Coordinates of C-alpha atoms in Angstrom, one line a residue:
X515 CA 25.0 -21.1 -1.2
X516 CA 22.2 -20.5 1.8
X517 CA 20.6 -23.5 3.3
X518 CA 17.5 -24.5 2.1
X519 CA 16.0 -23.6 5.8
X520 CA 17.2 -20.0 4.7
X521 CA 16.0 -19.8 1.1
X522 CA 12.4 -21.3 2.4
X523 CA 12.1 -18.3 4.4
X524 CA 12.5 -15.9 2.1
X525 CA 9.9 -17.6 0.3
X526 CA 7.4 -18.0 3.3
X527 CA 5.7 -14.8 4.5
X528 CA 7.9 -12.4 6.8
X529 CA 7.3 -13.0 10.3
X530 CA 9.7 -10.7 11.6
X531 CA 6.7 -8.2 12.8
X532 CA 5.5 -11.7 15.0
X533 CA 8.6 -12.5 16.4
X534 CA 9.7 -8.8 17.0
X535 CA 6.9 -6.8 18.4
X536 CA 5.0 -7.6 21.5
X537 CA 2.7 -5.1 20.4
X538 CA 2.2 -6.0 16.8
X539 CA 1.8 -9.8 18.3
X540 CA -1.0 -8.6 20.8
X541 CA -3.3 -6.9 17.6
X542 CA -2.6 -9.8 15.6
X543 CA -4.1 -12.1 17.4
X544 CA -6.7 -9.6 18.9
X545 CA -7.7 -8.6 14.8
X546 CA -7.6 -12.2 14.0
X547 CA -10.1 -13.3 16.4
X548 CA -12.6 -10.6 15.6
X549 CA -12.4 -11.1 12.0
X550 CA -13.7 -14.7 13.5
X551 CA -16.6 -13.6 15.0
X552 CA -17.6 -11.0 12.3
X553 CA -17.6 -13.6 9.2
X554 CA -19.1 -15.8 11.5
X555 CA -22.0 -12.7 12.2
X556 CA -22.2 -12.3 9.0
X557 CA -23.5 -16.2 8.4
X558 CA -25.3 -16.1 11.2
X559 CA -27.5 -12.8 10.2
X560 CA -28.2 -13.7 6.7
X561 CA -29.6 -17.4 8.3
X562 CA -31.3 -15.6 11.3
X563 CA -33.5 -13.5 8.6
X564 CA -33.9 -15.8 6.0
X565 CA -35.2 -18.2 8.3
X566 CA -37.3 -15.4 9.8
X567 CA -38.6 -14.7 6.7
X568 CA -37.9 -16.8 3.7
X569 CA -37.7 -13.5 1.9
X570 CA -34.5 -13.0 -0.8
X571 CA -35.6 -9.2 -0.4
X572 CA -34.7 -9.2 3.2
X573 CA -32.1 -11.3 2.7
X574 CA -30.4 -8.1 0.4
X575 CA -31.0 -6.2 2.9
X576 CA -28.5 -7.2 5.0
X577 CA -25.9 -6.7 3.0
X578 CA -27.3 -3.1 2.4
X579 CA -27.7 -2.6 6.6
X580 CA -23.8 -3.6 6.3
X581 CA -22.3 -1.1 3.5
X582 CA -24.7 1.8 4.2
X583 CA -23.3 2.6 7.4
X584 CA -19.8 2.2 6.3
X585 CA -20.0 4.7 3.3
X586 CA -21.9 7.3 5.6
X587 CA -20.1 7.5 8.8
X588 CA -17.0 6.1 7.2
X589 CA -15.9 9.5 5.6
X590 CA -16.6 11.9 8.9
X591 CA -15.2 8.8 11.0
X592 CA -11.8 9.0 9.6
X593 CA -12.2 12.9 10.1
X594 CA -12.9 12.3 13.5
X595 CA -9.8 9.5 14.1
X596 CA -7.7 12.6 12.3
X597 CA -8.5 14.5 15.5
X598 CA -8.2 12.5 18.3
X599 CA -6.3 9.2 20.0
X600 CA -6.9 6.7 17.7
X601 CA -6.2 4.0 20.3
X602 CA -8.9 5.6 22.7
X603 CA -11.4 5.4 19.8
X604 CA -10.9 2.7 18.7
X605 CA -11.1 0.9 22.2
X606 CA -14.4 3.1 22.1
X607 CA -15.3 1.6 18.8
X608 CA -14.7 -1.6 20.0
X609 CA -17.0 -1.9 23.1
X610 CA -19.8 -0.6 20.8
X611 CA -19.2 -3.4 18.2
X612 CA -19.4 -6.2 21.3
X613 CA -22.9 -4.5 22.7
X614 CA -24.1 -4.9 19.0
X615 CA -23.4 -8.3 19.5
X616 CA -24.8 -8.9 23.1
X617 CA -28.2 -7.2 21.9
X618 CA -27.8 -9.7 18.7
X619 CA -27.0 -12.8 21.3
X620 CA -30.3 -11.5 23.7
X621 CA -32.8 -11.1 20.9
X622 CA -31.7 -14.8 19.7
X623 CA -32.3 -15.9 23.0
X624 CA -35.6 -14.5 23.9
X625 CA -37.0 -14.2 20.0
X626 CA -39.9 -12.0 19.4
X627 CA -37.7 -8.8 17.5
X628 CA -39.1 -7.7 13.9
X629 CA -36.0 -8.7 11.3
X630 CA -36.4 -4.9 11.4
X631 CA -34.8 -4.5 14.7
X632 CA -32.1 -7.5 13.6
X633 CA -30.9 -5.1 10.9
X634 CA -30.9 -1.9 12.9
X635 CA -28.4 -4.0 15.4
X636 CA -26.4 -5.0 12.1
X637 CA -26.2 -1.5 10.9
X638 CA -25.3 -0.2 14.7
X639 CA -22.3 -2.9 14.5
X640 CA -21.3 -1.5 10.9
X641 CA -21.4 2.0 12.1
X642 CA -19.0 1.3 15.0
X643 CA -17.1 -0.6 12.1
X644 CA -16.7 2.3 9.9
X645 CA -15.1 4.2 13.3
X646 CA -13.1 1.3 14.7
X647 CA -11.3 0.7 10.6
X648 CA -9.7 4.0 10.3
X649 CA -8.6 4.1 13.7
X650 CA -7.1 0.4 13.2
X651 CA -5.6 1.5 9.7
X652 CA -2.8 3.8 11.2
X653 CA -1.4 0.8 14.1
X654 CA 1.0 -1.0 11.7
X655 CA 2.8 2.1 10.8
X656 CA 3.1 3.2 14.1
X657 CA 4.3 0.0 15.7
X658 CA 6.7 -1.8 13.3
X659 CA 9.6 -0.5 11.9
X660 CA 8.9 1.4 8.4
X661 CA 10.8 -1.6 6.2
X662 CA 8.5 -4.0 8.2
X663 CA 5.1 -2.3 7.0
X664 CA 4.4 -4.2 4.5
X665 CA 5.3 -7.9 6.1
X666 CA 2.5 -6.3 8.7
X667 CA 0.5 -5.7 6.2
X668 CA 0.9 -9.7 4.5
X669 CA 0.0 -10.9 8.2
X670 CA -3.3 -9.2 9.0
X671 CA -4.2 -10.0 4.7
X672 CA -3.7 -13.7 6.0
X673 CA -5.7 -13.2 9.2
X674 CA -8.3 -11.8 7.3
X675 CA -8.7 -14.9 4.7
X676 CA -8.3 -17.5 7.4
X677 CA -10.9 -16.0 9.1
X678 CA -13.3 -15.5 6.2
X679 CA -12.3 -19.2 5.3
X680 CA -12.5 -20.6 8.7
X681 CA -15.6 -18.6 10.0
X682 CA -18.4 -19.1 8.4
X683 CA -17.7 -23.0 8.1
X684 CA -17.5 -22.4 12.0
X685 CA -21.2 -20.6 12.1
X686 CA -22.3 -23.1 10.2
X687 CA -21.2 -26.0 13.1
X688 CA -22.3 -23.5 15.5
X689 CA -25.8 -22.7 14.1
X690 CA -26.8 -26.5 13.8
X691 CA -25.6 -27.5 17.2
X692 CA -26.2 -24.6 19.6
X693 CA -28.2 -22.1 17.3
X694 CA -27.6 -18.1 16.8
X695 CA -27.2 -16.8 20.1
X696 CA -24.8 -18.5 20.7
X697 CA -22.9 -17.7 17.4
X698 CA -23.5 -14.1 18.0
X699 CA -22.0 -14.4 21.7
X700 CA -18.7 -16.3 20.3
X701 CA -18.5 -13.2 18.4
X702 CA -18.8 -10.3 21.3
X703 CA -15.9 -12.8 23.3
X704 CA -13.9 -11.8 20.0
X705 CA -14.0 -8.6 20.4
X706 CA -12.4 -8.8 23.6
X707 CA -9.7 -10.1 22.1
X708 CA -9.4 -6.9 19.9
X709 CA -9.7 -4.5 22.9
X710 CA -7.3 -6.8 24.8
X711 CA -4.6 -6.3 21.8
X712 CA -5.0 -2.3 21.7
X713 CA -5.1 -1.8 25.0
X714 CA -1.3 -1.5 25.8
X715 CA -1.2 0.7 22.8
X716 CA 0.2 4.3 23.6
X717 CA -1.7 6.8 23.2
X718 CA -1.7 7.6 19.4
X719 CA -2.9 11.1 18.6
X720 CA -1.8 12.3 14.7
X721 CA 1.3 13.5 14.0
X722 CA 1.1 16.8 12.4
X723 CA -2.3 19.2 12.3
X724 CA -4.8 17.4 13.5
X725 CA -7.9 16.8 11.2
X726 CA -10.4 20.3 10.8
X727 CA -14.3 19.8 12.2
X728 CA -16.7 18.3 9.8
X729 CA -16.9 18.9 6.0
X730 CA -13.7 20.9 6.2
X731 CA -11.8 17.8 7.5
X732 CA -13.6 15.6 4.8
X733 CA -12.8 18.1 2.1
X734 CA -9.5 17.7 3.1
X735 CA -8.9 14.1 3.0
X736 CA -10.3 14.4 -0.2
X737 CA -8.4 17.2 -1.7
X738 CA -5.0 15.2 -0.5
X739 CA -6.4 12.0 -2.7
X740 CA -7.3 13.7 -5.9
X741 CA -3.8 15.6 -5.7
X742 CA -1.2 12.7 -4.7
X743 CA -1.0 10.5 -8.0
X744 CA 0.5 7.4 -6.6
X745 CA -2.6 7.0 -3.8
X746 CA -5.2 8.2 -5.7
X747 CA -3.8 5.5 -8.6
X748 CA -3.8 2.9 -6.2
X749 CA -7.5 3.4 -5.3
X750 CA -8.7 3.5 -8.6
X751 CA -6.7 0.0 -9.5
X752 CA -8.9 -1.0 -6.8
X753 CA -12.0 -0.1 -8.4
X754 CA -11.2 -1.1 -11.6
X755 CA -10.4 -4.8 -10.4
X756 CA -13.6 -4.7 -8.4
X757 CA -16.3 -2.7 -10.2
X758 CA -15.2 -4.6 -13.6
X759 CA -14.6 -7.8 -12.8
X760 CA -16.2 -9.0 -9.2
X761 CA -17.4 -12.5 -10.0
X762 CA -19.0 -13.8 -7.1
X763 CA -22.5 -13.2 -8.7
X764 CA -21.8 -15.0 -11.4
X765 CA -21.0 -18.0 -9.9
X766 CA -24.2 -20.1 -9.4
X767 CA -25.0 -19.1 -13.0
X768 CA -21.7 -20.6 -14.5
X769 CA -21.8 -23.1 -11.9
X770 CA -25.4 -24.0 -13.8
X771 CA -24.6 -23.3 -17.7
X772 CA -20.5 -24.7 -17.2
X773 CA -20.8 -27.7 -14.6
X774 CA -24.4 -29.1 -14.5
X775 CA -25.3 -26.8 -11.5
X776 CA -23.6 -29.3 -8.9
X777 CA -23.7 -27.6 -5.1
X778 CA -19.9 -29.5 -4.7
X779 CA -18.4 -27.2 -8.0
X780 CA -20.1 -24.1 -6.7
X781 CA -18.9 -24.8 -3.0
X782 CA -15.7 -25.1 -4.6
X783 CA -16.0 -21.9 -6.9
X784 CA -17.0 -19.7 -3.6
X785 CA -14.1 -21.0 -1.8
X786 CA -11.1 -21.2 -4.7
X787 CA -10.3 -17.1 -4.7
X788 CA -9.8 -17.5 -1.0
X789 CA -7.7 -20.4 -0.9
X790 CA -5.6 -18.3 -3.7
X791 CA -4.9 -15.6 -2.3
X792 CA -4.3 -17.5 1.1
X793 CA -1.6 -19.4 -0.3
X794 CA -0.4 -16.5 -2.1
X795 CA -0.1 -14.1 1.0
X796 CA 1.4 -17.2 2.7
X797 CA 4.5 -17.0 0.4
X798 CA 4.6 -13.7 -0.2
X799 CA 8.3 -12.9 1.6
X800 CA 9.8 -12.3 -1.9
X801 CA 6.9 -9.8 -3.1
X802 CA 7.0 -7.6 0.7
X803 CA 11.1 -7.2 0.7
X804 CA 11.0 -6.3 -3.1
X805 CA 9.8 -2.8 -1.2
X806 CA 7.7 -2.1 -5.1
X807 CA 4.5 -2.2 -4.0
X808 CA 3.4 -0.3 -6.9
X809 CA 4.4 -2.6 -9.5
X810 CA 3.0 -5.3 -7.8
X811 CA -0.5 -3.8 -7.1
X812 CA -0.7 -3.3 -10.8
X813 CA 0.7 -7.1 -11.4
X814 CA -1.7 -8.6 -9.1
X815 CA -4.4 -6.5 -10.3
X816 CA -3.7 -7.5 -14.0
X817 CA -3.1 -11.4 -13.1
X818 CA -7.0 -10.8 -11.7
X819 CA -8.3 -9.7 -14.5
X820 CA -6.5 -12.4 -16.9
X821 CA -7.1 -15.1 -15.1
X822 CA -11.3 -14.2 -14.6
X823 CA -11.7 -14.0 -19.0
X824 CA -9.5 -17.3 -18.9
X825 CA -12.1 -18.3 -16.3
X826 CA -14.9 -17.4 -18.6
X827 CA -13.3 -19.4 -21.7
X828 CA -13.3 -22.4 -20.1
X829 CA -15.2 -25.6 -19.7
X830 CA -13.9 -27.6 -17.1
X831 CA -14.1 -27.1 -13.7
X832 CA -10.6 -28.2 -12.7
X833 CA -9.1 -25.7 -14.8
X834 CA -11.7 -23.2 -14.4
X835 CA -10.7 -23.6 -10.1
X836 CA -7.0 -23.4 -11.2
X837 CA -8.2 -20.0 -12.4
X838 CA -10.2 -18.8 -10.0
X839 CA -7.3 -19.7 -7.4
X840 CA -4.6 -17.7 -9.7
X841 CA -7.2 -14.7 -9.1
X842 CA -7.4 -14.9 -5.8
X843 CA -3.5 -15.1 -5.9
X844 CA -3.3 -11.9 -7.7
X845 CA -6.0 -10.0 -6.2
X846 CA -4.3 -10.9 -2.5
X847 CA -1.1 -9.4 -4.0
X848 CA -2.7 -6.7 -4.9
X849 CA -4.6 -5.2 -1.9
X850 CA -1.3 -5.9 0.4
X851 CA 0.5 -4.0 -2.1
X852 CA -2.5 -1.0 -2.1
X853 CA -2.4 -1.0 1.2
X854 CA 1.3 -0.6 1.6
X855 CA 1.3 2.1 -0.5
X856 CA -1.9 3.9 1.4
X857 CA 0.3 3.2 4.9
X858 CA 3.8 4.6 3.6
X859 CA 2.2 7.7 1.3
X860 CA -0.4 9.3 3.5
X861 CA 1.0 11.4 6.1
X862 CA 0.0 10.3 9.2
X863 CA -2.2 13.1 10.0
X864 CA -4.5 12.2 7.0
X865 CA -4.0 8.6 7.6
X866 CA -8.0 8.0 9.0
X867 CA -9.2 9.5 5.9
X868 CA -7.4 7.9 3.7
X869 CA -7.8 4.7 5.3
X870 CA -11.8 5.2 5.7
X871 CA -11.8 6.4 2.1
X872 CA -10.3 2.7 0.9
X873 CA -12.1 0.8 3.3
X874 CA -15.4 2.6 2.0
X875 CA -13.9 1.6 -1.9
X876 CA -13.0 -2.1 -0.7
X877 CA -16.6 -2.4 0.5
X878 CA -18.6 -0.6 -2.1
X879 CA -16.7 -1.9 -5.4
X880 CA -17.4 -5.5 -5.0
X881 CA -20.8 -4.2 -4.6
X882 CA -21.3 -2.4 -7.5
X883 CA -19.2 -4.9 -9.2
X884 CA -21.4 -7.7 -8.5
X885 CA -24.5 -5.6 -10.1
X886 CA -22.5 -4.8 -12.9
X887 CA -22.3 -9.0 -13.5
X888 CA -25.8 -9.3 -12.9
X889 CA -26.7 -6.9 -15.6
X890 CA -24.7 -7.8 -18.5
X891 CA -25.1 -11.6 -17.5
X892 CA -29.0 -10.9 -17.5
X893 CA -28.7 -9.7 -20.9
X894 CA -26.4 -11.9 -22.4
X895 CA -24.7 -15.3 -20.5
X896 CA -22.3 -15.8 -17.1
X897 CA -19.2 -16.7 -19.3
X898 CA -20.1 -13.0 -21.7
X899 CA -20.0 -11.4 -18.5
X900 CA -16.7 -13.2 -17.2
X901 CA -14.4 -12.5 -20.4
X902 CA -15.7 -8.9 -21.2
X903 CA -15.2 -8.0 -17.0
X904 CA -12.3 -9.7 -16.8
X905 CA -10.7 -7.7 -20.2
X906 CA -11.8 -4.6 -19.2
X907 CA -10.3 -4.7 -15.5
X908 CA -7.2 -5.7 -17.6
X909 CA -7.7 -2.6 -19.9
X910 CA -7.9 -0.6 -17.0
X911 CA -5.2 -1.4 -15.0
X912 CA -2.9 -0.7 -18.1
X913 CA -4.5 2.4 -18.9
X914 CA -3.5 3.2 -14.8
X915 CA 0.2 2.3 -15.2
X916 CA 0.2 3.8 -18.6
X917 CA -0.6 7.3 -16.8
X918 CA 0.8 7.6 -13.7
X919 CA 4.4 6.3 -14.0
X920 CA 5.2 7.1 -10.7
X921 CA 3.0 3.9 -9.7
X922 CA 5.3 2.0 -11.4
X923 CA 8.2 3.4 -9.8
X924 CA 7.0 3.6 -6.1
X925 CA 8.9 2.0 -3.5
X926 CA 8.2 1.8 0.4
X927 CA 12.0 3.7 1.0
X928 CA 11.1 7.2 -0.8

């Protein structure tokens, strides 16, 4: 029988990419501490222009100066990254995402910009964004050992919700003791961080043909996703889990027709998917040497959808936070898993367009899903538009496994 120190760690996430790989160590921490600075940004922006303008139009529009730019260069980026270094652009990327965020630190210094110009900077940071994310998507497979992909994948899926736990409750100290510029500086510091973790990177052109110019190299990208099943499966559980079922729109109405509309409950609604899939990713060890990412992705996705029509049913907020944190669980589960399957099915010389194509359908299906929410719940109640997201996502995903078998089957050792 194995110690209980031995078993634990099987159960805890796999650190072995930590402990073994300078390297892998370096854009850890450098990817961590960005993805501080950016949910902090991200506070910090929607505060700067509501308080410049007390307006829930401009307000929207930040989130549209943020995906806009990531769906339209995200595409011909990844073409681009296909062609070239990917370290070198990304380092590139980099320094233009910290200059978006000394021009965002000046103008909260000296005041006097249009919310106009404010968005314009967001929008040049999200276009840097959309180049810098493709370029970052093919590191972990070219750094860690291929068995070890997806326990690099678990750790920056942990980063990432630490930091959007730990950030904006960080902005929001910030803001009421030193005010935006200074928020927006912590963030360009961060981004040193990032190019201080590439840096010692080789150089990291693709391996194969590189990418063609333009449309052709767009084309191409997505001519390879329409034609490999297993990817192209995994992208679409993705939308399904997002477009159908997002609930984060929902939230202040259920918070108001479920729980008396208390700010503590709704606090604790934003913040339960996150702790999920935290705690989830956390002990993941089990789920990332079971090398079936397939069957997992679909598990995860399916435990989502479940657990957000449960979440709809029910009437008290304990349970309905249980529920919310089981989502979060699967959903976590889930993207590790899509993103393991992106990483070890693309070949490398596609790997930018790929990887700009999923980053463009993480960021525009919670979008669209949120809208999709809004509508039904405007024409019939939060809790209709819970049960009936939440059971179509589940439909979906079955209907996925159901037709494309070798999702099922996929492992990270074919």
């Amino acid at each position: 029988m194995p110690p209980p120190r031995t078993r634990l760690g099987r159960v805890l996430i796999d650190v072995r990419p930590l402990r073994g790989s300078a390297v892998f160590r370096r854009l850890w921490i450098g990817r961590t501490a960005s993805g501080l600075g950016r949910f902090m940004t991200v506070v910090t922006v929607m505060y700067q222009v509501w308080d410049m303008t007390h307006s829930p139009v401009w307000s929207g529009a930040v989130g549209l100066a943020q995906a806009v730019p990531l769906v339209g260069v995200g595409l011909f980026a990844g073409a681009w990254v296909d062609r070239g270094d990917r370290r070198r652009i990304y380092l590139s990327a980099t320094v233009g995402q910290a200059v978006c965020s000394v021009l965002l630190a000046v103008q909260g210094f000296t005041g006097g910009v249009p919310v106009a110009g404010v968005l314009v900077l967001v929008a040049g940071q999200a276009s840097f964004g959309a180049v810098s994310g493709p370029a970052a998507g093919v590191f972990v497979r070219r750094v860690l050992p291929k068995e070890q992909v997806p326990a690099g994948l678990a750790l920056n899926q942990v980063s990432g919700q630490a930091t959007m736990l730990l950030g904006p409750a960080l902005a929001g100290v910030l803001l009421g003791w030193l005010g935006v510029a200074v928020c927006y500086l912590v963030d360009a510091l961060a981004f040193a961080f990032s190019f201080y973790g590439a840096h010692g990177l080789p150089a990291l052109p693709p391996e194969g043909e590189p990418s063609r110019v333009g449309w052709h190299g767009v084309v191409d990208g997505l001519r390879f996703l329409a034609g490999h099943r297993v990817v192209r499966g995994a992208l679409i559980t993705d939308l399904a889990a997002t477009v159908l079922a997002m609930p984060v729109s929902l939230f202040p109405l259920v918070n108001t027709e479920r729980f008396d509309g208390s700010p503590r409950t709704l606090g604790l609604l934003l913040s339960s998917l996150a702790a999920g899939g935290l705690v989830a990713t956390a002990f993941s060890g089990p789920v990332t040497r079971l090398a079936r990412p397939g069957l997992v992705m679909l598990c995860g996705a399916g435990a989502w959808g479940v657990a957000l029509a449960c979440f709809g049913l029910t009437t008290s907020p304990w349970a309905g936070l249980a529920l919310l944190a089981v989502a979060g669980a699967g959903d976590s589960l889930s993207v590790v898993s899509r993103t393991t399957i992106v990483q070890t099915r693309t070949p490398d010389a596609l790997l930018g367009r790929v990887t700009a194509a999923e980053l463009t359908v993480g960021q525009a299906g919670p979008h669209l899903g949120n809208l999709r929410a809004g509508l039904v719940a405007g024409s019939t109640s939060g809790a209709t538009a819970l049960i009936t997201g939440g059971l179509l996502c589940t439909l979906a995903i079955a209907y996925v496994a159901m037709v494309t078998p070798e999702l099922r089957g996929s492992t990270t050792r074919e």
